[in-house]
C-alpha cells in the first residue's frame, strides 16, 4: 500500500513549484522524459540532430513506472506495467535513496532505461533541517523492476548546494546540472555504464541562461532555456560543453523544454506567457523559429511531453493535462479536438507512445490513471486506475522500458 499524501503536500507543492518554474527539466524523457527509449543492438539508423547517421532507440514499451510524493517520505515507489493494457501493479516495498526526508525534486531514468536517479533538497521543519541535498542512483532489475542503490550513492551536496534539475546527455553518458548561483556553470557527473554509479567531473564554466535543459537524442547537443532565449551547447567526448549559439524566441519566458525523438525540433514552453515556441534544430545545433511560433497553451505550464512520433504534445498546468496536435513542418500547433483538460499533479508517457500515466493527489483518493493514446488523433481514453505511484510534482514521475 502507498501512504496517503499528508496535509503538508499542498504547501510544499506550492513551494517546490516555485523551484520547478526555475529549474524544471524534463524528459527527459522522452527525451529521456520527453521521448527516450531503450537502447539495444541492431537499432534502426535515422538522421539525427546534426544530420549524422545515428542509432535511434527502438520504441520499446515502458515496463516500469516510478514516482513518489515530494515531502516527508524517505523513499519512493514503483509499479510494473502491463505492456498490453497499460495497467499498473505496485512493486513491493519502498525504494530508499539514503537522503532521508528532504524534498524530492526529481525522479528520472536514463535514456537507455538502465538506471533511476533521484535528487533531493534539504527541507526544514519548525526551523530544523530535514534530510539532505544530493543525488542517488539505482540499478534496475530488468525482470522485476526492483531497484538497488548503485555504488557511491548517495552523493550528498555540500554547502552552497546546487539543486537545479538534472538532465542527461541524449546517450546516457553524463548528467548535467545547471548552476545558477555563483560560481555559475554546469556541474557534470559521469555515469558508470555498468553500475550507474556517479563520479563528479570538473564543472563546465559555460554560464547557463536558465534552469530548464534537455539533451539531443544523438548526444551531440545540450539545450538550456530561460529569459526568452535558448542556448545551444555542444557536448565533446569528455562531456565538456561549449557554446554554439543563443537564440531569442518570441513571447519567451521560462518553462519546461523538450526535443522530438528524431532530434529535429525543440519545444520551449513559456509558463508565464502561456505559449510554446517551436524551433527547428539545424545540422550545427543552431535553432530557427518555425512559422506561426509561438503557439498558445494554458499559462503556468509545469511539464510538457511529446509522443515519440512527434505528432502530439501534452502540457500540464493548473488547468490540467491538455493535448495538442503538431505538424512543425507545416507550422501547425492546435488543440486536439474534443480533448478536455484532465485534473493532474503529474503525468508521464509510455516510451512507445501507447499510454499516458496521470497522477492526481488532489482527488479524494489519490490515484494513478492509465489512458490509451489514440495514434491518429492523440485523444486519451481512460483504461484503468491504480493506487500509485502518485506524486505532487510533475518532475517526480518516470517510466522505464
Coordinates of C-alpha atoms in Angstrom, one line a residue:
X1 CA 0.0 0.0 0.0
X2 CA 1.2 3.5 -0.7
X3 CA 0.9 6.0 2.1
X4 CA -1.8 8.7 1.7
X5 CA -0.3 12.1 0.9
X6 CA -0.2 14.2 4.1
X7 CA -1.7 17.6 4.6
X8 CA 1.8 19.2 4.2
X9 CA 1.8 18.4 0.5
X10 CA -0.3 21.3 -0.7
X11 CA 2.0 23.8 1.0
X12 CA 5.2 22.1 -0.3
X13 CA 3.7 21.7 -3.7
X14 CA 3.4 25.5 -3.9
X15 CA 6.9 25.9 -2.6
X16 CA 8.5 23.3 -4.8
X17 CA 6.6 24.5 -7.9
X18 CA 8.4 27.8 -7.4
X19 CA 11.7 25.8 -7.7
X20 CA 10.3 23.8 -10.7
X21 CA 9.4 27.0 -12.5
X22 CA 13.1 28.0 -12.3
X23 CA 14.7 24.6 -12.6
X24 CA 12.3 22.1 -14.3
X25 CA 13.6 19.8 -16.9
X26 CA 12.1 17.2 -18.4
X27 CA 12.3 14.2 -20.2
X28 CA 13.7 13.6 -20.1
X29 CA 12.4 11.9 -21.2
X30 CA 11.4 11.4 -23.6
X31 CA 14.0 12.7 -24.4
X32 CA 14.5 10.9 -21.6
X33 CA 11.4 12.3 -20.1
X34 CA 10.1 13.5 -23.4
X35 CA 10.8 10.8 -25.9
X36 CA 13.6 8.5 -25.0
X37 CA 13.5 4.7 -25.3
X38 CA 15.6 1.6 -24.7
X39 CA 18.9 1.1 -26.5
X40 CA 20.0 -2.3 -27.9
X41 CA 21.9 -3.8 -30.7
X42 CA 20.6 -3.7 -34.2
X43 CA 18.9 -0.3 -33.8
X44 CA 17.5 1.4 -36.9
X45 CA 19.6 4.2 -38.3
X46 CA 18.0 7.6 -39.0
X47 CA 19.1 11.1 -39.5
X48 CA 19.5 12.7 -36.0
X49 CA 20.2 16.2 -35.0
X50 CA 23.3 17.4 -36.8
X51 CA 22.4 15.3 -39.9
X52 CA 24.6 12.4 -38.8
X53 CA 23.6 8.8 -39.1
X54 CA 22.7 8.0 -35.5
X55 CA 21.3 4.8 -33.9
X56 CA 17.9 5.8 -32.6
X57 CA 16.5 3.8 -29.6
X58 CA 13.8 1.3 -30.6
X59 CA 10.4 2.2 -29.3
X60 CA 10.3 -0.4 -26.5
X61 CA 7.1 -0.1 -24.4
X62 CA 7.5 1.0 -20.8
X63 CA 7.5 -1.9 -18.3
X64 CA 8.1 0.0 -15.1
X65 CA 6.9 3.3 -13.5
X66 CA 8.5 5.1 -10.6
X67 CA 7.3 8.1 -8.5
X68 CA 6.8 9.4 -5.1
X69 CA 5.5 12.4 -3.0
X70 CA 7.8 15.3 -2.7
X71 CA 8.0 15.6 1.1
X72 CA 8.0 13.6 4.3
X73 CA 8.7 10.2 2.8
X74 CA 12.1 8.5 3.0
X75 CA 11.9 7.0 -0.5
X76 CA 9.6 6.4 -3.5
X77 CA 7.6 3.7 -5.1
X78 CA 7.4 1.6 -8.3
X79 CA 4.9 -0.3 -10.4
X80 CA 5.1 -2.8 -13.2
X81 CA 3.2 -2.0 -16.3
X82 CA 1.3 -4.5 -18.4
X83 CA 2.5 -3.5 -21.9
X84 CA -0.7 -4.7 -23.5
X85 CA -3.3 -3.0 -21.2
X86 CA -1.2 -0.3 -19.5
X87 CA -2.4 -1.3 -16.1
X88 CA 0.0 -0.6 -13.2
X89 CA 0.7 -3.2 -10.4
X90 CA 2.7 -2.0 -7.3
X91 CA 6.2 -3.3 -6.9
X92 CA 6.6 -4.5 -3.3
X93 CA 8.3 -2.2 -0.9
X94 CA 9.7 1.4 -0.9
X95 CA 13.0 2.3 -2.5
X96 CA 15.1 4.4 -0.1
X97 CA 17.6 6.7 -1.6
X98 CA 19.6 7.5 1.5
X99 CA 18.8 11.2 1.5
X100 CA 16.1 10.9 4.2
X101 CA 13.0 13.1 4.1
X102 CA 14.4 16.0 2.1
X103 CA 12.2 17.5 -0.6
X104 CA 12.1 15.0 -3.5
X105 CA 12.6 17.3 -6.5
X106 CA 13.2 14.8 -9.3
X107 CA 13.0 11.2 -10.3
X108 CA 14.4 10.4 -13.7
X109 CA 15.5 7.3 -15.7
X110 CA 18.4 7.4 -18.1
X111 CA 17.7 7.3 -21.9
X112 CA 18.6 3.6 -22.2
X113 CA 16.4 2.5 -19.3
X114 CA 19.1 1.0 -17.1
X115 CA 19.2 3.3 -14.1
X116 CA 16.9 5.5 -12.0
X117 CA 18.2 8.7 -10.3
X118 CA 16.6 10.8 -7.6
X119 CA 17.5 14.3 -6.5
X120 CA 16.5 15.9 -3.1
X121 CA 16.9 19.2 -1.4
X122 CA 17.3 19.6 2.3
X123 CA 14.0 20.6 3.9
X124 CA 13.1 22.3 7.1
X125 CA 10.5 21.6 9.8
X126 CA 10.0 24.0 12.6
X127 CA 13.4 25.5 11.9
X128 CA 15.2 22.2 12.0
X129 CA 16.9 20.7 8.9
X130 CA 15.3 17.6 7.4
X131 CA 17.2 15.2 5.1
X132 CA 20.0 16.1 2.7
X133 CA 20.5 17.7 -0.7
X134 CA 22.0 15.3 -3.1
X135 CA 21.7 12.7 -5.9
X136 CA 21.2 8.9 -5.7
X137 CA 21.4 6.4 -8.4
X138 CA 19.8 2.9 -8.7
X139 CA 20.3 -0.1 -10.8
X140 CA 17.0 -1.5 -12.3
X141 CA 16.3 -5.2 -12.1
X142 CA 15.1 -5.8 -15.7
X143 CA 12.9 -8.7 -14.7
X144 CA 11.1 -7.3 -11.6
X145 CA 11.7 -3.6 -11.6
X146 CA 13.2 -3.7 -8.1
X147 CA 15.9 -1.1 -7.5
X148 CA 19.3 -1.4 -5.9
X149 CA 21.4 1.6 -4.8
X150 CA 24.4 2.0 -7.1
X151 CA 27.9 2.2 -5.6
X152 CA 28.8 5.6 -4.1
X153 CA 25.2 6.5 -3.7
X154 CA 24.0 8.9 -2.5
X155 CA 26.2 11.8 -3.4
X156 CA 25.5 14.4 -0.8
X157 CA 25.9 18.0 -1.8
X158 CA 28.0 20.2 0.4
X159 CA 27.4 23.8 1.3
X160 CA 26.0 26.1 -1.4
X161 CA 24.1 23.1 -2.7
X162 CA 23.1 23.1 -6.3
X163 CA 19.6 21.8 -6.6
X164 CA 18.7 22.8 -10.2
X165 CA 17.1 20.0 -12.2
X166 CA 19.4 17.4 -13.6
X167 CA 19.4 16.3 -17.3
X168 CA 21.1 13.6 -19.3
X169 CA 23.0 13.9 -22.5
X170 CA 21.0 12.0 -25.1
X171 CA 23.1 8.9 -24.9
X172 CA 23.0 8.5 -21.1
X173 CA 26.8 9.1 -20.5
X174 CA 26.7 12.2 -18.4
X175 CA 24.3 14.1 -16.1
X176 CA 24.3 17.9 -16.2
X177 CA 23.1 20.3 -13.5
X178 CA 23.0 24.0 -14.4
X179 CA 24.3 26.1 -11.6
X180 CA 22.6 29.5 -11.5
X181 CA 24.2 30.7 -8.3
X182 CA 27.8 31.9 -8.1
X183 CA 30.0 30.4 -9.4
X184 CA 27.7 29.8 -12.4
X185 CA 28.3 26.9 -14.8
X186 CA 27.2 23.3 -15.2
X187 CA 28.1 20.6 -12.7
X188 CA 28.9 17.3 -14.6
X189 CA 28.6 13.7 -13.4
X190 CA 29.9 10.7 -15.4
X191 CA 27.6 7.7 -15.3
X192 CA 29.3 4.3 -15.0
X193 CA 27.7 2.4 -17.9
X194 CA 27.6 -0.9 -15.9
X195 CA 26.7 0.1 -12.4
X196 CA 25.1 3.5 -12.7
X197 CA 27.5 4.9 -10.1
X198 CA 28.2 8.7 -10.5
X199 CA 31.5 10.4 -10.5
X200 CA 31.7 14.2 -10.4
X201 CA 33.8 15.7 -13.1
X202 CA 35.4 19.2 -13.4
X203 CA 32.5 21.6 -13.9
X204 CA 31.9 23.4 -17.2
X205 CA 32.4 27.2 -16.9
X206 CA 29.7 27.8 -19.5
X207 CA 27.1 30.1 -18.0
X208 CA 23.5 28.6 -18.2
X209 CA 20.9 31.1 -19.2
X210 CA 18.1 29.2 -17.4
X211 CA 17.4 26.1 -15.3
X212 CA 15.5 24.1 -18.0
X213 CA 17.7 21.8 -20.0
X214 CA 17.4 18.9 -22.4
X215 CA 19.8 16.8 -24.5
X216 CA 19.6 15.9 -28.2
X217 CA 18.9 12.2 -28.8
X218 CA 22.2 11.7 -30.6
X219 CA 24.2 13.1 -27.6
X220 CA 25.8 15.9 -29.6
X221 CA 24.0 18.9 -28.1
X222 CA 22.6 20.2 -24.9
X223 CA 20.0 23.0 -24.8
X224 CA 19.1 25.2 -21.9
X225 CA 16.4 27.9 -21.8
X226 CA 15.3 30.9 -19.8
X227 CA 14.6 34.6 -20.2
X228 CA 13.1 34.2 -23.7
X229 CA 16.2 32.5 -25.0
X230 CA 17.5 29.1 -25.8
X231 CA 21.3 28.3 -25.7
X232 CA 22.8 25.5 -27.8
X233 CA 25.8 23.8 -26.4
X234 CA 28.0 21.1 -27.9
X235 CA 29.0 18.0 -25.9
X236 CA 32.5 16.8 -26.5
X237 CA 34.0 13.3 -26.0
X238 CA 34.8 14.1 -22.3
X239 CA 31.4 15.5 -21.6
X240 CA 32.5 19.1 -21.5
X241 CA 30.3 21.9 -23.0
X242 CA 30.9 24.7 -25.5
X243 CA 28.5 27.4 -26.6
X244 CA 27.3 27.2 -30.2
X245 CA 24.6 29.9 -30.3
X246 CA 22.0 31.7 -28.2
X247 CA 18.6 32.1 -29.9
X248 CA 15.9 34.6 -28.9
X249 CA 12.4 33.3 -29.0
X250 CA 9.2 35.4 -29.4
X251 CA 6.9 35.5 -26.4
X252 CA 9.6 33.8 -24.4
X253 CA 10.0 33.5 -20.7
X254 CA 10.9 30.3 -18.8
X255 CA 9.4 26.8 -18.5
X256 CA 10.0 23.2 -19.4
X257 CA 11.5 22.2 -22.8
X258 CA 11.6 19.0 -24.9
X259 CA 13.2 17.7 -28.0
X260 CA 11.5 15.5 -30.5
X261 CA 12.7 11.9 -30.7
X262 CA 14.1 12.4 -34.2
X263 CA 16.2 15.4 -32.9
X264 CA 14.7 17.8 -35.5
X265 CA 12.6 20.1 -33.3
X266 CA 12.8 21.8 -29.9
X267 CA 9.8 22.9 -27.9
X268 CA 10.2 25.6 -25.3
X269 CA 7.3 26.3 -23.0
X270 CA 6.9 29.8 -21.7
X271 CA 4.9 29.4 -18.5
X272 CA 4.0 32.9 -17.6
X273 CA 3.1 33.9 -21.2
X274 CA 1.1 30.7 -21.9
X275 CA 3.0 29.9 -25.1
X276 CA 5.2 27.2 -26.6
X277 CA 7.9 28.2 -29.1
X278 CA 8.7 25.6 -31.8
X279 CA 12.2 25.7 -33.3
X280 CA 13.9 23.5 -35.9
X281 CA 17.4 22.2 -35.0
X282 CA 20.0 22.6 -37.7
X283 CA 22.8 20.3 -38.5
X284 CA 25.1 22.5 -36.4
X285 CA 22.6 22.7 -33.5
X286 CA 21.5 26.2 -34.2
X287 CA 17.8 27.0 -33.8
X288 CA 15.3 28.6 -36.2
X289 CA 11.8 29.5 -35.1
X290 CA 9.1 27.8 -37.2
X291 CA 6.2 29.6 -38.9
X292 CA 3.5 30.6 -36.5
X293 CA 5.6 30.1 -33.4
X294 CA 5.0 30.7 -30.5
X295 CA 1.7 28.9 -30.1
X296 CA -0.8 29.3 -27.3
X297 CA -1.4 26.9 -24.4
X298 CA -2.7 27.5 -20.9
X299 CA -0.4 29.6 -18.8
X300 CA 1.6 28.1 -15.9
X301 CA 2.9 25.0 -17.7
X302 CA 4.9 22.8 -15.3
X303 CA 5.7 19.9 -17.7
X304 CA 5.5 19.1 -21.4
X305 CA 5.9 15.7 -23.1
X306 CA 6.0 14.6 -26.8
X307 CA 4.9 11.3 -28.3
X308 CA 7.8 9.5 -29.9
X309 CA 6.4 10.1 -33.4
X310 CA 6.4 13.8 -32.8
X311 CA 2.7 14.2 -33.6
X312 CA 1.3 15.2 -30.2
X313 CA 2.4 17.4 -27.3
X314 CA 0.8 17.3 -23.9
X315 CA 1.2 20.1 -21.3
X316 CA 0.4 20.2 -17.6
X317 CA -0.7 23.4 -15.9
X318 CA -3.2 24.3 -13.2
X319 CA -5.8 23.7 -15.9
X320 CA -4.8 20.1 -16.0
X321 CA -3.3 18.0 -18.8
X322 CA -4.0 19.4 -22.3
X323 CA -3.3 17.9 -25.7
X324 CA -2.1 19.5 -28.9
X325 CA -1.7 18.1 -32.4
X326 CA 1.6 19.1 -34.2
X327 CA 2.9 19.5 -37.6
X328 CA 6.0 21.7 -37.2
X329 CA 7.0 21.5 -40.9
X330 CA 3.6 23.0 -41.8
X331 CA 3.7 25.4 -38.9
X332 CA 0.6 24.0 -37.2
X333 CA 0.0 23.5 -33.5
X334 CA -3.6 23.1 -32.5
X335 CA -5.7 21.7 -29.6
X336 CA -6.6 18.1 -30.1
X337 CA -10.3 18.1 -31.0
X338 CA -12.6 17.2 -28.1
X339 CA -9.7 16.9 -25.6
X340 CA -10.9 18.1 -22.2
X341 CA -8.3 19.1 -19.6
X342 CA -7.6 16.2 -17.2
X343 CA -7.0 17.0 -13.5
X344 CA -3.5 16.1 -12.6
X345 CA -0.5 16.8 -10.4
X346 CA 1.9 14.9 -12.7
X347 CA 1.9 12.8 -15.9
X348 CA 4.3 10.8 -18.0
X349 CA 4.1 8.9 -21.2
X350 CA 4.9 5.3 -22.1
X351 CA 8.2 5.2 -24.0
X352 CA 6.4 3.7 -27.1
X353 CA 3.7 6.4 -27.0
X354 CA 0.9 4.0 -26.4
X355 CA -0.2 5.1 -22.9
X356 CA -0.2 8.1 -20.6
X357 CA 0.0 7.8 -16.8
X358 CA -1.7 10.6 -14.9
X359 CA -1.2 11.1 -11.2
X360 CA -3.7 13.1 -9.2
X361 CA -3.3 13.6 -5.5
X362 CA -6.0 16.3 -5.4
X363 CA -8.6 13.7 -5.7
X364 CA -10.4 12.4 -2.6
X365 CA -8.4 9.2 -3.1
X366 CA -5.0 9.9 -4.7
X367 CA -5.0 7.8 -7.9
X368 CA -2.8 6.9 -10.9
X369 CA -4.9 6.6 -14.0
X370 CA -3.8 4.9 -17.2
X371 CA -5.1 6.4 -20.5
X372 CA -4.5 5.0 -24.0
X373 CA -3.3 7.4 -26.6
X374 CA -5.1 7.3 -30.0
X375 CA -2.2 7.2 -32.5
X376 CA -4.3 9.1 -35.1
X377 CA -6.0 11.8 -33.1
X378 CA -3.9 11.9 -29.9
X379 CA -7.1 11.6 -27.8
X380 CA -6.9 10.0 -24.4
X381 CA -9.2 7.1 -23.4
X382 CA -9.4 6.1 -19.7
X383 CA -8.3 2.4 -19.2
X384 CA -7.6 1.7 -15.6
X385 CA -6.8 3.1 -12.2
X386 CA -4.3 2.2 -9.5
X387 CA -3.3 3.3 -6.1
X388 CA 0.1 4.6 -7.3
X389 CA 2.8 5.6 -7.7
X390 CA 1.4 9.1 -7.2
X391 CA 3.2 12.4 -6.7
X392 CA 2.5 16.1 -6.2
X393 CA 5.3 17.2 -8.5
X394 CA 5.5 16.8 -12.3
X395 CA 9.2 16.0 -12.1
X396 CA 8.7 13.0 -9.8
X397 CA 7.2 10.5 -12.2
X398 CA 9.1 8.5 -14.8
X399 CA 8.7 5.4 -17.0
X400 CA 11.3 2.8 -17.9
X401 CA 11.3 0.3 -20.9

